[in-house]
CSV table of C-alpha atoms in Angstrom, one decimal:
chain,number,residue,atom,x,y,z
V,22,MET,CA,114.9,31.1,56.7
V,23,LEU,CA,115.1,35.4,57.3
V,24,LYS,CA,116.7,34.7,61.0
V,25,ASP,CA,119.1,31.8,59.3
V,26,SER,CA,120.1,35.0,57.1
V,27,TYR,CA,120.7,37.4,59.6
V,28,LYS,CA,122.6,34.7,61.2
V,29,PHE,CA,124.8,34.8,58.2
V,30,GLU,CA,125.7,38.2,57.9
V,31,PHE,CA,126.8,38.3,61.9
V,32,ILE,CA,128.9,35.5,61.8
V,33,ASN,CA,130.2,37.1,58.5
V,34,TYR,CA,130.5,40.8,60.1
V,35,TRP,CA,132.7,38.9,62.8
V,36,LYS,CA,135.5,37.1,60.8
V,37,SER,CA,135.9,40.4,58.9
V,38,ILE,CA,136.6,42.2,62.4
V,39,ASP,CA,140.4,42.2,63.7
V,40,LYS,CA,139.6,40.4,66.5
V,41,LYS,CA,143.9,41.8,67.7
V,42,ILE,CA,142.5,45.3,67.3
V,43,LEU,CA,139.7,44.6,69.3
V,44,ILE,CA,140.9,42.8,72.4
V,45,CYS,CA,142.8,45.9,71.9
V,46,PHE,CA,141.3,48.5,71.7
V,47,PHE,CA,138.7,47.1,74.9
V,48,THR,CA,141.5,46.8,77.0
V,49,LEU,CA,142.1,50.2,76.7
V,50,PHE,CA,138.5,50.9,77.2
V,51,PHE,CA,138.7,49.7,80.6
V,52,LEU,CA,142.1,50.9,81.2
V,53,GLY,CA,140.6,53.8,80.9
V,54,LEU,CA,137.2,53.2,83.1
V,55,PHE,CA,138.7,51.6,86.1
V,56,PHE,CA,141.7,54.9,85.8
V,57,SER,CA,138.1,57.2,85.5
V,58,PHE,CA,136.7,55.6,88.5
V,59,SER,CA,140.0,56.0,90.4
V,60,SER,CA,141.8,60.0,89.8
V,61,THR,CA,138.7,60.7,89.7
V,62,SER,CA,136.2,60.7,92.6
V,63,SER,CA,137.9,62.0,95.0
V,64,LEU,CA,138.2,64.9,92.6
V,65,ALA,CA,134.4,65.7,92.0
V,66,GLY,CA,133.2,64.8,95.9
V,67,GLU,CA,136.4,67.2,98.0
V,68,ARG,CA,136.6,69.4,95.1
V,69,LEU,CA,134.2,70.2,93.2
V,70,ASP,CA,131.1,69.5,96.2
V,71,LYS,CA,129.9,66.8,93.3
V,72,ASP,CA,128.7,63.1,93.4
V,73,TYR,CA,131.3,61.3,94.0
V,74,TYR,CA,130.5,59.5,90.0
V,75,PHE,CA,129.6,62.4,88.6
V,76,PHE,CA,132.8,62.6,86.5
V,77,PHE,CA,133.5,58.5,86.1
V,78,THR,CA,129.4,57.8,85.1
V,79,LYS,CA,129.9,60.9,82.4
V,80,HIS,CA,133.2,59.0,81.4
V,81,LEU,CA,130.6,55.7,81.0
V,82,ILE,CA,127.8,57.1,79.0
V,83,PHE,CA,130.2,59.1,76.6
V,84,ALA,CA,132.8,55.2,76.7
V,85,PHE,CA,129.4,52.7,75.5
V,86,SER,CA,127.6,56.3,73.3
V,87,ALA,CA,131.4,56.0,71.1
V,88,ILE,CA,130.7,51.8,71.5
V,89,PHE,CA,127.2,51.6,69.8
V,90,ILE,CA,128.4,54.3,67.8
V,91,MET,CA,131.3,52.0,66.6
V,92,ILE,CA,129.9,49.2,64.9
V,93,LEU,CA,127.6,51.2,63.0
V,94,ILE,CA,130.2,52.6,61.3
V,95,SER,CA,131.7,48.9,61.3
V,96,ILE,CA,128.2,47.9,59.5
V,97,LEU,CA,128.1,50.1,56.8
V,98,ASN,CA,128.8,49.6,53.7
V,99,THR,CA,132.3,50.3,52.1
V,100,LYS,CA,130.5,52.5,49.2
V,101,LEU,CA,128.4,54.0,51.8
V,102,LEU,CA,131.0,55.0,53.8
V,103,VAL,CA,133.3,55.5,50.2
V,104,LYS,CA,130.6,58.0,49.2
V,105,LEU,CA,129.7,60.2,52.7
V,106,VAL,CA,133.4,60.5,53.0
V,107,ILE,CA,133.8,63.8,51.4
V,108,PRO,CA,130.1,66.0,53.0
V,109,LEU,CA,131.3,64.2,56.1
V,110,PHE,CA,134.7,66.1,56.6
V,111,THR,CA,133.8,69.2,54.6
V,112,ILE,CA,131.1,69.4,58.2
V,113,SER,CA,133.9,68.8,60.4
V,114,PHE,CA,136.0,70.9,58.7
V,115,ILE,CA,133.3,74.5,58.8
V,116,PHE,CA,132.5,73.2,63.2
V,117,LEU,CA,136.6,73.1,64.0
V,118,ALA,CA,136.4,76.3,60.7
V,119,PHE,CA,134.0,78.0,63.3
V,120,VAL,CA,135.9,77.7,66.6
V,121,PRO,CA,138.2,80.0,66.2
V,122,ILE,CA,134.7,82.0,66.2
V,123,ILE,CA,132.1,80.5,68.8
V,124,GLY,CA,133.9,77.9,70.4
V,125,VAL,CA,134.0,78.1,73.8
V,126,GLU,CA,137.3,79.3,76.1
V,127,VAL,CA,139.3,76.7,79.0
V,128,LYS,CA,142.0,78.1,79.9
V,129,GLY,CA,143.5,80.2,77.5
V,130,ALA,CA,142.3,78.0,74.0
V,131,LYS,CA,139.3,78.1,72.2
V,132,ARG,CA,139.0,73.7,71.4
V,133,TRP,CA,135.0,73.5,71.6
V,134,VAL,CA,132.6,74.4,70.4
V,135,ASP,CA,128.8,74.0,73.2
V,136,LEU,CA,126.2,72.1,71.7
V,137,TYR,CA,123.6,73.5,74.5
V,138,PHE,CA,123.3,70.1,76.1
V,139,PHE,CA,127.2,68.7,75.2
V,140,ARG,CA,130.4,70.3,74.1
V,141,LEU,CA,131.6,69.1,70.8
V,142,GLN,CA,135.9,69.8,69.5
V,143,PRO,CA,135.0,68.9,65.8
V,144,ILE,CA,138.8,68.5,65.2
V,145,GLU,CA,138.0,64.3,67.6
V,146,ILE,CA,135.3,64.2,64.0
V,147,LEU,CA,137.7,65.5,61.7
V,148,LYS,CA,141.0,63.8,61.8
V,149,PRO,CA,139.2,59.5,60.6
V,150,PHE,CA,137.6,61.2,58.1
V,151,PHE,CA,140.6,63.8,57.3
V,152,ILE,CA,142.5,60.6,56.8
V,153,LEU,CA,140.1,58.7,54.0
V,154,MET,CA,140.3,62.3,53.0
V,155,THR,CA,144.0,61.9,51.6
V,156,VAL,CA,143.9,58.2,51.1
V,157,LYS,CA,140.9,59.3,48.7
V,158,ILE,CA,143.5,62.1,46.9
V,159,LEU,CA,146.3,59.6,46.8
V,160,THR,CA,144.0,57.0,45.0
V,161,PHE,CA,142.2,58.6,42.9
V,162,GLU,CA,142.8,57.9,39.5
V,163,LYS,CA,143.7,61.0,37.8
V,164,PHE,CA,147.1,61.6,40.1
V,165,GLN,CA,148.1,57.9,40.3
V,166,LYS,CA,150.9,58.5,37.3
V,167,SER,CA,151.4,61.9,38.9
V,168,GLN,CA,153.2,64.4,42.4
V,169,ILE,CA,150.0,66.7,42.6
V,170,ARG,CA,148.6,63.7,44.5
V,171,TYR,CA,151.3,64.5,47.3
V,172,ILE,CA,150.6,68.2,46.6
V,173,LEU,CA,147.4,68.5,47.1
V,174,SER,CA,147.3,65.7,50.3
V,175,PHE,CA,149.9,68.2,51.6
V,176,MET,CA,147.2,71.4,50.7
V,177,LEU,CA,145.0,70.3,53.1
V,178,LEU,CA,147.0,68.9,55.9
V,179,GLY,CA,148.5,72.4,55.9
V,180,SER,CA,144.6,73.8,56.3
V,181,VAL,CA,143.5,71.8,59.2
V,182,ILE,CA,146.8,72.3,60.9
V,183,ILE,CA,146.5,75.9,60.8
V,184,LEU,CA,143.1,76.0,62.3
V,185,LEU,CA,144.5,73.9,65.2
V,186,ILE,CA,147.2,76.5,65.7
V,187,ASP,CA,144.9,79.0,65.9
V,188,GLN,CA,143.7,77.3,69.0
V,189,PRO,CA,146.0,76.0,69.8
V,190,ASP,CA,146.6,72.8,70.2
V,191,LEU,CA,149.5,70.8,69.2
V,192,GLY,CA,149.3,67.8,70.6
V,193,GLN,CA,146.6,67.6,68.0
V,194,SER,CA,148.2,69.0,64.8
V,195,ILE,CA,151.4,66.3,65.9
V,196,LEU,CA,148.6,63.2,65.7
V,197,LEU,CA,147.1,64.0,62.0
V,198,ILE,CA,151.4,65.2,61.1
V,199,GLY,CA,152.3,61.9,61.9
V,200,SER,CA,149.1,59.9,60.1
V,201,TRP,CA,149.5,62.3,56.9
V,202,VAL,CA,153.3,61.1,56.5
V,203,ALA,CA,153.0,57.2,57.4
V,204,THR,CA,149.9,57.5,55.1
V,205,VAL,CA,152.4,58.6,52.2
V,206,PHE,CA,154.1,56.9,52.6
V,207,VAL,CA,152.1,53.5,52.3
V,208,SER,CA,151.2,54.9,49.3
V,209,GLY,CA,154.9,54.8,48.4
V,210,VAL,CA,156.6,57.9,48.1
V,211,SER,CA,160.3,58.3,48.4
V,212,LEU,CA,162.1,59.8,51.7
V,213,PHE,CA,163.1,61.8,49.8
V,214,TYR,CA,159.9,64.3,50.1
V,215,ILE,CA,158.9,63.5,53.9
V,216,LEU,CA,162.3,64.9,54.3
V,217,ILE,CA,162.1,68.3,51.9
V,218,PHE,CA,158.3,67.8,53.7
V,219,PHE,CA,159.7,67.6,57.2
V,220,THR,CA,162.5,70.5,56.5
V,221,ILE,CA,160.1,72.8,55.4
V,222,PHE,CA,157.7,72.0,58.0
């Protein structure tokens, strides 16, 4: 009976997954592994005097760890995830704020925090929670009929962008701005407000 219950849950879980996105994800995953293998082997062996598969092995370990975390998060109950959005965003934002102070500088940019066993780039943790926080603000019941939700979401974006500019990290800044614009546009904001945003920015 328990086995049938697990089987039923797995079937429901599998049905809930967007197969097209999953195929695209694994296509990019294997392409990343292929290019990592083909482009870093000679670099590691000839120039850095390391094992030929050093970077590829490292990439492989982190890639499979990421897949495991992705599956784990996808299994989580949506209500639980909604409750965790604010604390997880806050923690990742604090890590990002500490980057200029305790971050490791590489080629003139401070983007990583050294956690002894590995280096963490806080913005990579913050990005998904930033989008979820933006959605949470835009869908908050008390702000449904008010334009203040867009102002608050913009302030949230601005606070993150200021920290990114200080690193500096232009690529992540553009990515977050694009995500924010797409999110507020889908929420029904007028194009006029988006044009004002770009003018100010």
